[in-house]
Short mmCIF file of C-alpha atoms and ligand atoms in Angstrom, two decimals:
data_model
loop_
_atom_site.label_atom_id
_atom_site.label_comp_id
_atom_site.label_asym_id
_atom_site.label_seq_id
_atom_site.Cartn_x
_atom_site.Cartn_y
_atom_site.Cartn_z
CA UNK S 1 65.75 111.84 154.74
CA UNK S 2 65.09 115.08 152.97
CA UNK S 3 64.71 114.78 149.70
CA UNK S 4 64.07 117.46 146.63
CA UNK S 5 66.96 119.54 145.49
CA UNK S 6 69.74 120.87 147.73
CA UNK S 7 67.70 124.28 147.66
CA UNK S 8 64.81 122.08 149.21
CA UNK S 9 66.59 120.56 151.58
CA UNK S 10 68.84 123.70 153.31
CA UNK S 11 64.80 125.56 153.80
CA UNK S 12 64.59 122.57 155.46
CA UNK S 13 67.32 123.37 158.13
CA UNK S 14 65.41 125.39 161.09
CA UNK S 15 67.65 126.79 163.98
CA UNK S 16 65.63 124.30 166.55
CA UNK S 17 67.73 121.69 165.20
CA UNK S 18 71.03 120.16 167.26
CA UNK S 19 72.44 117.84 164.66
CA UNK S 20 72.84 117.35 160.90
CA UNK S 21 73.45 113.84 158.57
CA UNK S 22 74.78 114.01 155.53
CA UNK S 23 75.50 111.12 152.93
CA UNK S 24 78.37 112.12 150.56
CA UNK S 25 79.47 109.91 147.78
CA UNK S 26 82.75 109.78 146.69
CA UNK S 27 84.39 109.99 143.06
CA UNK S 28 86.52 108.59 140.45
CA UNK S 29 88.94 110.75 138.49
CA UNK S 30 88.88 110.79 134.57
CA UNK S 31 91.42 113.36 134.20
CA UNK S 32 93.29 112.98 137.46
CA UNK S 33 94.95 115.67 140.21
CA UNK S 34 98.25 114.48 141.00
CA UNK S 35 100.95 117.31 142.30
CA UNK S 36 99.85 120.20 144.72
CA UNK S 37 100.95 123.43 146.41
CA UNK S 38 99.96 126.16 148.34
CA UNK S 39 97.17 124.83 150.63
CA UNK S 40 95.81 121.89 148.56
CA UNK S 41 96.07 123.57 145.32
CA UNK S 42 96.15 121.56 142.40
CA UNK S 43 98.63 121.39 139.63
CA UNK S 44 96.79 120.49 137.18
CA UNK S 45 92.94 120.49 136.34
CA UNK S 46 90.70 117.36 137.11
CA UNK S 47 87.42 115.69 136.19
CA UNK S 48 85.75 112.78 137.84
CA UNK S 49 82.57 111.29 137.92
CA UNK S 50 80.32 111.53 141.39
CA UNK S 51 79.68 107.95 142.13
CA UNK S 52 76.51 106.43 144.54
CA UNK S 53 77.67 103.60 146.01
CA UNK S 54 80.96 103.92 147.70
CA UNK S 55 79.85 106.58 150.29
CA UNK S 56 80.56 108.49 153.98
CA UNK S 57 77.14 109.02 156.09
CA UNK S 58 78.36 111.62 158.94
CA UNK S 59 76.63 113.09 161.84
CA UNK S 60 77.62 116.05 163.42
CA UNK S 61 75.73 117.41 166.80
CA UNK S 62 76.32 120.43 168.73
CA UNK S 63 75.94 121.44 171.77
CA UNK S 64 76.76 125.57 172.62
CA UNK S 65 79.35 125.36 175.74
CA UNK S 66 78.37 125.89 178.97
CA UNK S 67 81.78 127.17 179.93
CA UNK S 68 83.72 129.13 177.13
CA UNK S 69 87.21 128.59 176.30
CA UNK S 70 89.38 128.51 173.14
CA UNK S 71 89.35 125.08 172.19
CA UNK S 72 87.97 122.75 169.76
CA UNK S 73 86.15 120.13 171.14
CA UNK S 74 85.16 117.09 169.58
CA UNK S 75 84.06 113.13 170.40
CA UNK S 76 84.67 111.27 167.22
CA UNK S 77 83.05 107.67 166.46
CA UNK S 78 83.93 106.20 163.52
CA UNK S 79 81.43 103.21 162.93
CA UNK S 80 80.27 103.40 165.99
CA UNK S 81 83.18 103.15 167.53
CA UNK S 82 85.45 106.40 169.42
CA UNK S 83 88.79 106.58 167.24
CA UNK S 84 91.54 108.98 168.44
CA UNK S 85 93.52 108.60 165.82
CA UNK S 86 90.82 110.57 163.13
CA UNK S 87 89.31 113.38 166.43
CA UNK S 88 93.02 114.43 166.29
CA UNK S 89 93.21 114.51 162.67
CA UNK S 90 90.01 116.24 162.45
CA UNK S 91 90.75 118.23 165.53
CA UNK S 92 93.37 119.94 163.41
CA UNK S 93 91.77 120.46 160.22
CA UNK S 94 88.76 121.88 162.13
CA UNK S 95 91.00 124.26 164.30
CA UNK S 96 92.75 125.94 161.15
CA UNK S 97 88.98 126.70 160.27
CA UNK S 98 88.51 129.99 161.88
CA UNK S 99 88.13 132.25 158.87
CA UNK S 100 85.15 129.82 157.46
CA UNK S 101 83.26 129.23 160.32
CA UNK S 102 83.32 131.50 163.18
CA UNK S 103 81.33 128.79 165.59
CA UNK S 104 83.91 126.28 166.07
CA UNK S 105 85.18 127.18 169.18
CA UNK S 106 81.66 127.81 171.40
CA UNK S 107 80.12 124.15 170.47
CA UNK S 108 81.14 120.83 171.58
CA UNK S 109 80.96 118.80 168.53
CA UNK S 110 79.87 114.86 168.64
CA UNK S 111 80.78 113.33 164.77
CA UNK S 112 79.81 110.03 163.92
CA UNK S 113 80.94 108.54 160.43
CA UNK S 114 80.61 105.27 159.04
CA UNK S 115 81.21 104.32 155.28
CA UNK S 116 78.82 102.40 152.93
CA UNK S 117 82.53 99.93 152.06
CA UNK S 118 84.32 98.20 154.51
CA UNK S 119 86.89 99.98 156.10
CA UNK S 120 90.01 97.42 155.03
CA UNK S 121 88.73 97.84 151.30
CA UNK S 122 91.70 99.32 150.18
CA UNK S 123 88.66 101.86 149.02
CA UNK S 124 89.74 105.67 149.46
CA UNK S 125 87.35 107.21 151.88
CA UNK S 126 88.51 110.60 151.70
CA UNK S 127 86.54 112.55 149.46
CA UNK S 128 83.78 110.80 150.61
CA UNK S 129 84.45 111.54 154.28
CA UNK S 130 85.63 115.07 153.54
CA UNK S 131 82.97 116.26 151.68
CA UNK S 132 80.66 114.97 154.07
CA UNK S 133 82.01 116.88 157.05
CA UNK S 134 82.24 119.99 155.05
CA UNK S 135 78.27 119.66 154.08
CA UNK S 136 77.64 118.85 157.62
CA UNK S 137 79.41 122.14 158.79
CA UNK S 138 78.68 124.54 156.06
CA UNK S 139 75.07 123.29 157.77
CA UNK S 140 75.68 123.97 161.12
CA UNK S 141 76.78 127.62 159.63
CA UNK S 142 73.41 127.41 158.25
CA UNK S 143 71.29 126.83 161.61
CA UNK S 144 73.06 129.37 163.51
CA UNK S 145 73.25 132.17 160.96
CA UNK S 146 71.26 131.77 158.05
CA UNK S 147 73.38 131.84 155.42
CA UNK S 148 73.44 130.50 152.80
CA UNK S 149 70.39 131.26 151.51
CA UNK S 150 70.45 129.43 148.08
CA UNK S 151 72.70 126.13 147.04
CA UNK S 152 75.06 127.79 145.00
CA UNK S 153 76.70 129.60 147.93
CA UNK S 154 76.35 126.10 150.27
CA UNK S 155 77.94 124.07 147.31
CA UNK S 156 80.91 126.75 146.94
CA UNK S 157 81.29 126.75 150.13
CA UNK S 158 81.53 123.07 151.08
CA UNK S 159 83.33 122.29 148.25
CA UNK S 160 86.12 124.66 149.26
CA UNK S 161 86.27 123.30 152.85
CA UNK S 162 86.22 119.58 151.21
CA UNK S 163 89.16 120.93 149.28
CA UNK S 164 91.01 121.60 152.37
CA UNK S 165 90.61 118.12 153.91
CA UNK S 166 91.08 116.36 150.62
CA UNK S 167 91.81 117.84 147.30
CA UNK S 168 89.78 115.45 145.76
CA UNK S 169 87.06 115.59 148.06
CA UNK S 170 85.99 119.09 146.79
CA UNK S 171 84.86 117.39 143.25
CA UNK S 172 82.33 115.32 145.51
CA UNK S 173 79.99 117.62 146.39
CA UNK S 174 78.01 118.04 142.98
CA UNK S 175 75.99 115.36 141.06
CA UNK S 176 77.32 113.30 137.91
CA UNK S 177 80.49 115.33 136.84
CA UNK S 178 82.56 117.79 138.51
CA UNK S 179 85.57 119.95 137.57
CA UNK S 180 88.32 121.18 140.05
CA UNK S 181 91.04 123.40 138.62
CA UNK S 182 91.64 126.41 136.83
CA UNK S 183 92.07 125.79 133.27
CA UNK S 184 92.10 128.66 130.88
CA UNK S 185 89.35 127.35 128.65
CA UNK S 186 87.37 126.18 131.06
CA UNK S 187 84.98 129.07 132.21
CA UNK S 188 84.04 129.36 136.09
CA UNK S 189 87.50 126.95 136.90
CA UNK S 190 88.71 127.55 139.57
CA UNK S 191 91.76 126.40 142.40
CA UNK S 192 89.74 126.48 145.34
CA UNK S 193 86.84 124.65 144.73
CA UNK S 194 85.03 122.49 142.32
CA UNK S 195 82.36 123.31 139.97
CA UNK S 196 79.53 121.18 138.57
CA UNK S 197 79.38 120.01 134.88
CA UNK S 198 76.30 117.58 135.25
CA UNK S 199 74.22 119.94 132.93
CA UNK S 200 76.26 119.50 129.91
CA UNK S 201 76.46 115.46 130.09
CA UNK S 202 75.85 113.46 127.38
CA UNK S 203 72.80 110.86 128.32
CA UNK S 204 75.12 108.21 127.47
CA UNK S 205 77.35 108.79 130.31
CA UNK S 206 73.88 109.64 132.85
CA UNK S 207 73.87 105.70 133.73
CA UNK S 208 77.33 105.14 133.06
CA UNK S 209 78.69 101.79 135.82
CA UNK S 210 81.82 101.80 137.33
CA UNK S 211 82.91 98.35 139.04
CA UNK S 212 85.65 99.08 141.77
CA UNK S 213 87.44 95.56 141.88
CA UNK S 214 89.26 94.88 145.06
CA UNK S 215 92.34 93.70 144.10
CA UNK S 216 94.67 94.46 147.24
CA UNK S 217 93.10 95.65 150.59
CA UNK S 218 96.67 96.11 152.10
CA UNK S 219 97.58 99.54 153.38
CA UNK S 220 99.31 101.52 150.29
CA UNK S 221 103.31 101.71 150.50
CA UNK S 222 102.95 105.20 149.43
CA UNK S 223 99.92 107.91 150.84
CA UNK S 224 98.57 110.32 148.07
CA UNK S 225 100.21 113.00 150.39
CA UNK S 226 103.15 111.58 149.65
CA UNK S 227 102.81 111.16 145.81
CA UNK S 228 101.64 114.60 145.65
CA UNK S 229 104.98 116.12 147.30
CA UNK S 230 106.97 113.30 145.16
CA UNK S 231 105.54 115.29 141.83
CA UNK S 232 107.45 118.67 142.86
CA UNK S 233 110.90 116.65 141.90
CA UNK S 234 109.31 114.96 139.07
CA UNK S 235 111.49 115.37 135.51
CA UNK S 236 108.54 115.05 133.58
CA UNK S 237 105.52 117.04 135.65
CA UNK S 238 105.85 119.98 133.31
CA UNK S 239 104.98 117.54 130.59
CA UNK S 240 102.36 116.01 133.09
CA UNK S 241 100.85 119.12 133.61
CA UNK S 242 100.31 119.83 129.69
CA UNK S 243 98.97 116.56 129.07
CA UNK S 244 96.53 116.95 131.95
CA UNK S 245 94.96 120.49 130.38
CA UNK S 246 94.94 119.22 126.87
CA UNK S 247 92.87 115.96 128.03
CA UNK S 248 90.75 118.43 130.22
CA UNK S 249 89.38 119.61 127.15
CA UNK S 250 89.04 116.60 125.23
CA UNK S 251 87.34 114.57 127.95
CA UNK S 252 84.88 117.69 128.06
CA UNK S 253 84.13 117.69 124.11
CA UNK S 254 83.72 113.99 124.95
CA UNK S 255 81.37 113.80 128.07
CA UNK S 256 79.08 116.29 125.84
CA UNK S 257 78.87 114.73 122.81
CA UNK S 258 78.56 111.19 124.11
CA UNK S 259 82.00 110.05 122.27
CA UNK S 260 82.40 107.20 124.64
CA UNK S 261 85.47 105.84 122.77
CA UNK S 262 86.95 108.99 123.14
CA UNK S 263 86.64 109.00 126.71
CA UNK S 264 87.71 105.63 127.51
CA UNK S 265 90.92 106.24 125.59
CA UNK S 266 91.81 109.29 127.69
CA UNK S 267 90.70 107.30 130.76
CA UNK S 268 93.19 104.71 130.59
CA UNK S 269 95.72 106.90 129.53
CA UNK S 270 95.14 108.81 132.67
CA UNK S 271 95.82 105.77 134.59
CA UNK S 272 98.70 104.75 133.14
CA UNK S 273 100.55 107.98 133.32
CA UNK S 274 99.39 108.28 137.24
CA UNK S 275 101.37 105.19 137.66
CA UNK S 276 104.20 105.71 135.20
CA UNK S 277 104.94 109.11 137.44
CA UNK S 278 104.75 107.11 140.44
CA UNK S 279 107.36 104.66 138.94
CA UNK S 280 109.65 107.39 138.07
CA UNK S 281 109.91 109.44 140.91
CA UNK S 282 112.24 109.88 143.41
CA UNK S 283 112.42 107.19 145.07
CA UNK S 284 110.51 105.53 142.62
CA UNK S 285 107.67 103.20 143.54
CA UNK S 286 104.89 101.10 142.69
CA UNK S 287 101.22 100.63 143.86
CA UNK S 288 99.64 98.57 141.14
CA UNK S 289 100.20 94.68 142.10
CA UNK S 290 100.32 91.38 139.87
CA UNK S 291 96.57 91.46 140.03
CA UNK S 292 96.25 94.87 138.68
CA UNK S 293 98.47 94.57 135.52
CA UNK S 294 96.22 90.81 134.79
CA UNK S 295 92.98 92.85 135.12
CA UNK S 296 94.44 95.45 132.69
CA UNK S 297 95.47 92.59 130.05
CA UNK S 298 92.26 90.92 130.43
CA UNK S 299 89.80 94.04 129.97
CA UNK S 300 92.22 94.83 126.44
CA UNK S 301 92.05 91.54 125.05
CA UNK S 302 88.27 91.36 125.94
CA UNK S 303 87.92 94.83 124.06
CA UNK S 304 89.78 93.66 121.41
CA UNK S 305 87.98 90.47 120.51
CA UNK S 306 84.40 91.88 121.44
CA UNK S 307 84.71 95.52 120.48
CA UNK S 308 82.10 96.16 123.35
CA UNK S 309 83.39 99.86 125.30
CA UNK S 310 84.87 98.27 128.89
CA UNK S 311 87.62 100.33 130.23
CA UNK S 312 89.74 100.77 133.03
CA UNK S 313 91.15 103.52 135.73
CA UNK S 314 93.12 103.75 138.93
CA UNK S 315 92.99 106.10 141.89
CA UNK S 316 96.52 106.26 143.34
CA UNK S 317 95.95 102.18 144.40
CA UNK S 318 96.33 98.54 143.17
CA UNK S 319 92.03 98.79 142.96
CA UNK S 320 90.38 98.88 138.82
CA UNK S 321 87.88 100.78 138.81
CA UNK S 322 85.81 99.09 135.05
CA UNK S 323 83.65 101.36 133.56
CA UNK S 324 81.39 100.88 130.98
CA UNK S 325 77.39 102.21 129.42
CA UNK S 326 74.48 100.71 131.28
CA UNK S 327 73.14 99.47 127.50
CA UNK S 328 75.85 96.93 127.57
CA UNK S 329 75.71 95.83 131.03
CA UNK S 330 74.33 92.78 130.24
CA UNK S 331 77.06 91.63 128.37
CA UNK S 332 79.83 93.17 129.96
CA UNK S 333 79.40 91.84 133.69
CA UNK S 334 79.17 88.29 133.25
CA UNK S 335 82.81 88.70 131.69
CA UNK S 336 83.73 90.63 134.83
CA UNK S 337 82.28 88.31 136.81
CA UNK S 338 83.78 84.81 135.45
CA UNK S 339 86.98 86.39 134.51
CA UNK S 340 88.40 89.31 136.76
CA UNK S 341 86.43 89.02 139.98
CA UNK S 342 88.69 85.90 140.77
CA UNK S 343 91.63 88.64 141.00
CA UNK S 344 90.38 90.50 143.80
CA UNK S 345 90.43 89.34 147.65
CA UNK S 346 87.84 87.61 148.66
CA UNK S 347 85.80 88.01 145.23
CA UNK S 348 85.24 91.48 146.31
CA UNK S 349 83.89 94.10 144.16
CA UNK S 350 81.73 97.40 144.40
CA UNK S 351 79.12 97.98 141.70
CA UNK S 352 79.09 101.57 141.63
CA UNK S 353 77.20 103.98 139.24
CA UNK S 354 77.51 107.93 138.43
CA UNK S 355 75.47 109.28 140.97
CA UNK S 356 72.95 112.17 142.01
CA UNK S 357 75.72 113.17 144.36
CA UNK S 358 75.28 113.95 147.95
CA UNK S 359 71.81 114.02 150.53
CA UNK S 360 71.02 115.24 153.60
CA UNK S 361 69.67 112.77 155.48
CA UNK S 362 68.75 113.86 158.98
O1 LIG A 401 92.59 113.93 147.23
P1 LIG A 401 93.87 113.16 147.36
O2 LIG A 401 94.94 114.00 147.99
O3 LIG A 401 93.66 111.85 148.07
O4 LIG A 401 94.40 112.82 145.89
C1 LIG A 401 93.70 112.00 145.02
C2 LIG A 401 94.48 111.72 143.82
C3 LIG A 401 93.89 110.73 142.81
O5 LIG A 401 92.85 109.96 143.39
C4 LIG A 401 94.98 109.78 142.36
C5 LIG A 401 93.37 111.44 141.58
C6 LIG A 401 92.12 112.24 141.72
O6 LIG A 401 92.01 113.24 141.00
O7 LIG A 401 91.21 111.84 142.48
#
C-alpha cells in the first residue's frame, strides 16, 4: 500500500505499471443532495462526512490493444466473481467518457471490485464504488500521460468523474468533510465537483463515530434515481432547496466551532425532511420501516433522559446511521448495543468513523 499524502502516492505511479488499486470510502450526508438536473447536477448544496469503514477496493488493469477498434472493452468481477449486469453499467458510463480520458478506447480494461460490507447490506455502495473507479482512472490518465502533476488537479478531477457515476460519490474523494454544490457563500463551491473542508474541522468532530444499523437489507422500493426525478414535481422543493442553503451554512459555523448540538439538530432535521419529501411526492412513498421509526424514538428518549449528544441520519434507506463524539463512546454504545442493535437483521451493524478518506493501495 502506498502510504504518505495523495501527492506521495501519484510520484509513486511510474508508466511501467499495468494496474492500479484504490480503496475509496464512502460517506454520510449532513446536509443532504436530493433533486438533480443537467448531468448529475445538484439542486441543492451538500455536506457529508468521509467515513473509513464502509468502503469499495477496485482494481483496474490495462492492457494497450493489439488490434484497434472503437470499443470499450471491459471484464468486470465484482467480488471475485464476473457480473454482467455492472460491465454493462460501467460499459456505459465509461463510453460517455471521451472528453476526460482520451485512452478508453485503445486498452482492454480488467476491473475487479469488492466492498469492505456485505453486498445484501442494504448499505449504498455507490459513492464508494464510484469514487473508486474514478481514482483508479484519473490514475491510469496518470501512467500514460503524466498529468496530473500535483493532488489538487487528481482530486478535481476524480471527484468530477465520481460525480458523473454518482452524485454523491464526488464528496468521497477528500478526507473528513467534503462540500458538493454551489452555494453563494460558500467560496470555491462548485456543481461539478466536490471540494474538501477537512482543514477547517473542529477537533471535536476529527474522531466523530457513526454506527450504520442494519435495519432492512431488502432491495429499496424506490432507487435514489428515482427520488431524485420525483423532486422535479415536488410542491415544496423550492422550500427544500432554501432550507438546504440556509443549513449549509449553519452546519459549516457548526463543524468549525465544534457546536456539536448544533449539528446534531440540523442532522436529524435533514433526515426527516429527506423522508417527509419522499412521503409527499408523486406517487408518494416510503423507505423508512417499523424498525426505523423505533430506533428514532429510542435514540430521543435516550437523549432526553441522559442529555449525552447521540443522534441520528438516513441516506435515502430504512438504515440509521447514530452518530455521536468518540469522548462519549463509552457510554453511548452499550445503549446501542442492548437497546437498538436488536432492531436490525441479524444484529447487524457497521461501526464506522470519519475517515482519512481514500488510499491507493497497489
Ligand atoms: O448519489 P445518489 O444519487 O445515490 O444520491 C444520494 C442521496 C442521499 O444519499 C440521500 C443524500 C446524499 O447527499 O448523499
Amino acid at each position: 500500500m502506498a502510504t504518505g499524502s495523495i501527492d506521495d502516492q501519484l510520484l509513486s505511479l511510474s508508466s511501467t505499471h499495468k494496474s492500479v488499486t484504490w480503496r475509496s470510502p464512502s460517506n454520510i450526508a449532513i446536509v443532504k443532495y436530493w433533486g438533480k438536473h443537467g448531468i448529475q447536477l445538484p439542486r441543492n448544496p451538500s455536506v457529508s462526512f468521509t467515513l473509513d469503514a464502509a468502503h469499495t477496493d477496485t482494481t483496474v488493469s490495462f492492457v494497450e490493444k493489439a488490434i484497434k477498434n472503437n470499443e470499450v472493452s471491459i471484464d468486470f468481477y465484482f467480488e471475485g466473481a464476473p457480473n454482467e449486469v455492472f460491465a454493462d453499467k460501467i460499459t456505459s458510463f465509461l463510453e460517455g467518457l471521451d472528453d476526460e480520458f482520451s485512452f478508453l478506447r485503445d486498452y482492454e480494461f480488467k476491473i475487479e471490485s469488492s466492498n469492505s460490507f456485505p453486498h445484501s447490506s442494504g448499505i449504498a455502495s455507490s459513492a464508494s464504488a464510484m469514487s473508486a473507479l474514478a481514482l483508479c482512472l484519473g490514475s491510469i490518465e496518470k501512467i500514460l500521460t503524466g498529468w496530473p502533476t500535483n493532488s489538487t488537479d487528481f482530486l478535481d478531477k476524480a471527484s468530477h468523474i465520481a460525480r458523473l457515476g454518482s452524485g454523491s460519490a464526488a464528496r468521497s474523494v477528500y478526507p473528513k468533510v467534503a462540500i458538493w454544490g454551489t452555494h453563494a457563500d460558500i467560496e470555491g463551491s462548485k456543481d461539478l465537483q466536490a471540494i474538501p473542508f477537512d482543514s477547517e474541522l473542529h477537533d471535536s468532530f476529527k474522531g466523530f463515530h457513526d454506527d450504520i444499523l442494519i435495519v432492512s437489507a431488502d432491495e429499496k422500493s424506490v432507487s435514489s434515481r428515482a427520488g431524485h426525478a420525483l423532486m422535479e414535481g415536488n410542491p415544496y422543493a423550492p422550500v427544500r432547496y432554501e432550507q438546504a442553503n440556509r443549513n449549509m451554512i449553519a452546519t459549516l459555523e457548526a463543524l468549525k466551532t465544534g457546536d456539536i448540538l448544533a449539528f446534531g439538530k440540523i442532522l436529524e432535521e435533514e433526515a426527516m425532511t429527506l423522508h417527509a419529501l419522499m412521503m409527499c411526492s408523486d406517487p408518494s412513498y416510503i423507505l423508512m420501516k417499523a424498525g426505523t421509526l423505533a430506533v428514532i424514538d429510542k435514540v430521543r428518549a435516550f437523549r432526553a433522559e441522559t442529555s449525552l449528544p447521540l443522534y441520528f441520519t438516513l441516506d435515502a434507506g430504512p438504515n440509521v446511521h447514530l452518530l455521536y463524539p468518540d469522548e462519549v463512546a463509552d457510554q453511548i454504545w452499550p445503549f446501542i448495543e442492548r437497546e437498538l442493535v436488536p432492531h436490525c437483521v441479524d444484529g447487524k451493524v457497521i461501526r464506522d468513523r470519519v475517515g482519512s478518506g481514500p488510499r491507493l493501495m497497489s
